CSV table of C-alpha atoms in Angstrom, one decimal:
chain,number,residue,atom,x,y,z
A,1,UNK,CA,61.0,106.0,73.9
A,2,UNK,CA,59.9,103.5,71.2
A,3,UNK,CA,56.1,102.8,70.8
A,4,UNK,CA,54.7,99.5,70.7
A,5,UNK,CA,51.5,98.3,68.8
A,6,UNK,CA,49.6,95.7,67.9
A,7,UNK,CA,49.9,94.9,63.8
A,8,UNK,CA,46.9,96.2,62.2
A,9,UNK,CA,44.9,93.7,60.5
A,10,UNK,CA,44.5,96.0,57.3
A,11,UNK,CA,48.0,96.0,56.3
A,12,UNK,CA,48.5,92.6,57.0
A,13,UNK,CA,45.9,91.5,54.4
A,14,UNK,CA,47.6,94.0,51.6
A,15,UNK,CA,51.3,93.0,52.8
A,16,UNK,CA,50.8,89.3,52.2
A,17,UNK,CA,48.3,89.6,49.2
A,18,UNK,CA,51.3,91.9,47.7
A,19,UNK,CA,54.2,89.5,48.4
A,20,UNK,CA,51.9,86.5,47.0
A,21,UNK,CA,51.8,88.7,44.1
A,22,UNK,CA,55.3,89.1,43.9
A,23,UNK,CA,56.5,85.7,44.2
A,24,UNK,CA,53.9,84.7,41.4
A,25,UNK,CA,54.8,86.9,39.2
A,26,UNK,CA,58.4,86.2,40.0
A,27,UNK,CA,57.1,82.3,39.4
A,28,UNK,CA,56.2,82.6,36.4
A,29,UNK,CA,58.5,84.6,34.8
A,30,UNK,CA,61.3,82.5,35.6
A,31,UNK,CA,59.2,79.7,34.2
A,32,UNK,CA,58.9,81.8,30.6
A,33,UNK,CA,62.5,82.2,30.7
A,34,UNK,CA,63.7,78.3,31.5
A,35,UNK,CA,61.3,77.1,28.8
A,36,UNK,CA,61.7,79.9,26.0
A,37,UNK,CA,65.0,77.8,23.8
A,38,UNK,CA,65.6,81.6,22.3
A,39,UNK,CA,66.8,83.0,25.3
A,40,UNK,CA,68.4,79.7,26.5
A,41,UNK,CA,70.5,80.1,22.8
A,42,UNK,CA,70.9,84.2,23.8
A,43,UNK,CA,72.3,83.0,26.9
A,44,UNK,CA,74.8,80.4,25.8
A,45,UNK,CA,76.5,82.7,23.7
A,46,UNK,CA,76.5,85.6,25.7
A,47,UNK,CA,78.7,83.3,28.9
A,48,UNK,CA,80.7,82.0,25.9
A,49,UNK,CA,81.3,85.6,25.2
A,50,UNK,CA,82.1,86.5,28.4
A,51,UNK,CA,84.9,83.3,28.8
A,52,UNK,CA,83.1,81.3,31.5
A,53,UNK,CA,82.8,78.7,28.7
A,54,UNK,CA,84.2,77.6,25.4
A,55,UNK,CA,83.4,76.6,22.5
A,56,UNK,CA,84.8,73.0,22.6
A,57,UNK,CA,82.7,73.0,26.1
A,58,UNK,CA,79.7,75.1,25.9
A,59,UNK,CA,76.9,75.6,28.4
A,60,UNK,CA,74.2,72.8,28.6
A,61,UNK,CA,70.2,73.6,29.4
A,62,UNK,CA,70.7,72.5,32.9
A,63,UNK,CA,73.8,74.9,33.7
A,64,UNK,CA,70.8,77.2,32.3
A,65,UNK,CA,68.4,75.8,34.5
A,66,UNK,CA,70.9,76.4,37.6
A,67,UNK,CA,71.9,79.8,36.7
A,68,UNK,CA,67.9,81.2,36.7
A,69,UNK,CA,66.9,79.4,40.0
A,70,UNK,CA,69.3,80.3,41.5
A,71,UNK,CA,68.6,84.3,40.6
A,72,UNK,CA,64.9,83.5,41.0
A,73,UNK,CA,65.7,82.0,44.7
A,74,UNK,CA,67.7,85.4,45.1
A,75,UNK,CA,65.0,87.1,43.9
A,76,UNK,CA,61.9,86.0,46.3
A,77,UNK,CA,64.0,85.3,49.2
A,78,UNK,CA,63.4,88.7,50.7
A,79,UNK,CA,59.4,88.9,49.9
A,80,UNK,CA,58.9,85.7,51.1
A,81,UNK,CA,61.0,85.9,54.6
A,82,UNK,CA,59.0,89.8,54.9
A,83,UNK,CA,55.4,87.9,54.4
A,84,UNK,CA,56.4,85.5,56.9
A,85,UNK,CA,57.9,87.5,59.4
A,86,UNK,CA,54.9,90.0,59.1
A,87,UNK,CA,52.3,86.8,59.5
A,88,UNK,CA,54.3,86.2,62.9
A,89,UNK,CA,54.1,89.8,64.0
A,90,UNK,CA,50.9,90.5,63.8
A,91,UNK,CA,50.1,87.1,65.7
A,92,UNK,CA,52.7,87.2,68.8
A,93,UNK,CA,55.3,90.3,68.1
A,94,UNK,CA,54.2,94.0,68.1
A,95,UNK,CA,54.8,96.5,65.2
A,96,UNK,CA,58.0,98.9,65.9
A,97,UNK,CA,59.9,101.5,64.0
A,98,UNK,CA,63.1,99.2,63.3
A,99,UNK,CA,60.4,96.6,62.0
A,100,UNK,CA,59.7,99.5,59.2
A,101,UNK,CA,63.0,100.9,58.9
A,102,UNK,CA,64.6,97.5,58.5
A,103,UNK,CA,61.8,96.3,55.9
A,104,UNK,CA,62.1,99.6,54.2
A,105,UNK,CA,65.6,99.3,53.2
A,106,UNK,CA,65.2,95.7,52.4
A,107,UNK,CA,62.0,96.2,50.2
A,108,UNK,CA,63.4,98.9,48.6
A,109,UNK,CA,67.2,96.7,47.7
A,110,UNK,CA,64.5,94.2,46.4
A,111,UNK,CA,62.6,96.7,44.3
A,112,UNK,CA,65.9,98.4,42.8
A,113,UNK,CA,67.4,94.4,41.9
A,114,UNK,CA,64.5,94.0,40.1
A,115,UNK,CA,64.2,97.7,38.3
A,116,UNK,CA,68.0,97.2,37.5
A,117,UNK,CA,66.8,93.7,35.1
A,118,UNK,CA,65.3,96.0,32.7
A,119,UNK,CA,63.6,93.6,31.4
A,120,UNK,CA,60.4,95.8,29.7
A,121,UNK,CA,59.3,93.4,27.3
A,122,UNK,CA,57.6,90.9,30.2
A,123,UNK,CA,54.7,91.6,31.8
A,124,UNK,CA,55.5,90.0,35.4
A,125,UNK,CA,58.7,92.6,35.5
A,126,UNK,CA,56.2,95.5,35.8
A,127,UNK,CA,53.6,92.8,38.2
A,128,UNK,CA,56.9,92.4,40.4
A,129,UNK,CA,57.6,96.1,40.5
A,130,UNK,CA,53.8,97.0,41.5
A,131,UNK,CA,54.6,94.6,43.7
A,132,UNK,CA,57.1,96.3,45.8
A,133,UNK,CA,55.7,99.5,45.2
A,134,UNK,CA,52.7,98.4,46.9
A,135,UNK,CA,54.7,96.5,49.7
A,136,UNK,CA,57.2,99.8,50.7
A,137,UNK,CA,53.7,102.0,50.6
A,138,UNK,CA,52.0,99.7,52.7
A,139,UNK,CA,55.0,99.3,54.9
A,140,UNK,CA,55.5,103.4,55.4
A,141,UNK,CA,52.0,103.6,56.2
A,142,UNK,CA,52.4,101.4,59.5
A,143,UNK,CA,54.1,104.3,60.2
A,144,UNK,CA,51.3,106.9,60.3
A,145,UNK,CA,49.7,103.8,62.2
A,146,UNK,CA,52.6,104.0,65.2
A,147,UNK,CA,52.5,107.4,65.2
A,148,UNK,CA,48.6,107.3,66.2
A,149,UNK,CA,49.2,105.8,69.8
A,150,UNK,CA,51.7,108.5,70.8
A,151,UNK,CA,49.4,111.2,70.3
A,152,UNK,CA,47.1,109.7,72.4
């Protein structure tokens, strides 16, 4: 069947130093792009282009605002939720291989939202991307670490 273990302490450390990293990074980027009035002007007439607007009623900074919290929310919510969830399994829950196959797919959703931004010119895009990369390697080698008890 399914082998239990204990979360190793190791991994714990990288995991939640790697989502810190990513929510940072994710942080401040968002804060670059809310107070940068060139991309707030870029954005305005990009939805007036697209028709969610007009121009007798045109997008304000705070409809701005809205629209980038609420992608940076989307953005952390799943590095954030993994580096809690992974704080309360290695205190009372033990390490399976749905935990990883679970986290896998999620980190992975989160790393390919990010890649799909395209957004080369900032330096937290490529911060946030380490990020995951570190966070899916770290998570595939708990792996190697289940598969050590059921050799034993």
């Amino acid at each position: 069947m399914d082998s239990y273990k204990k979360f190793p302490k190791k991994q714990l450390y990288i995991i939640l130093v790697a989502a810190a990293v990513v929510i940072f990074a994710s942080s401040l980027d968002v804060l670059m792009r809310v107070k940068d009035e060139a991309l707030f002007l870029l954005w305005k007439e990009q939805i007036i282009a697209f028709g969610a607007f007009t121009q007798e009623n045109p997008p304000t900074l705070d409809d701005y605002v809205g629209a980038e919290l609420f992608r940076y929310l989307f953005k952390i919510v799943t590095p954030v939720s993994f580096g809690l969830l992974t704080y309360l399994t290695h205190k009372k829950l033990t390490l399976t291989r749905i935990y990883i196959f679970i986290w896998t797919v999620l980190l992975a959703g989160g790393l390919a939202y990010t890649f799909f931004e395209l957004s080369f010119y900032s330096v937290f895009y490529y911060l946030v991307v380490g990020g995951y990369v570190v966070l899916i390697l770290t998570v595939l080698s708990l792996l190697e670490e289940l598969n050590k008890t059921k050799k034993l």
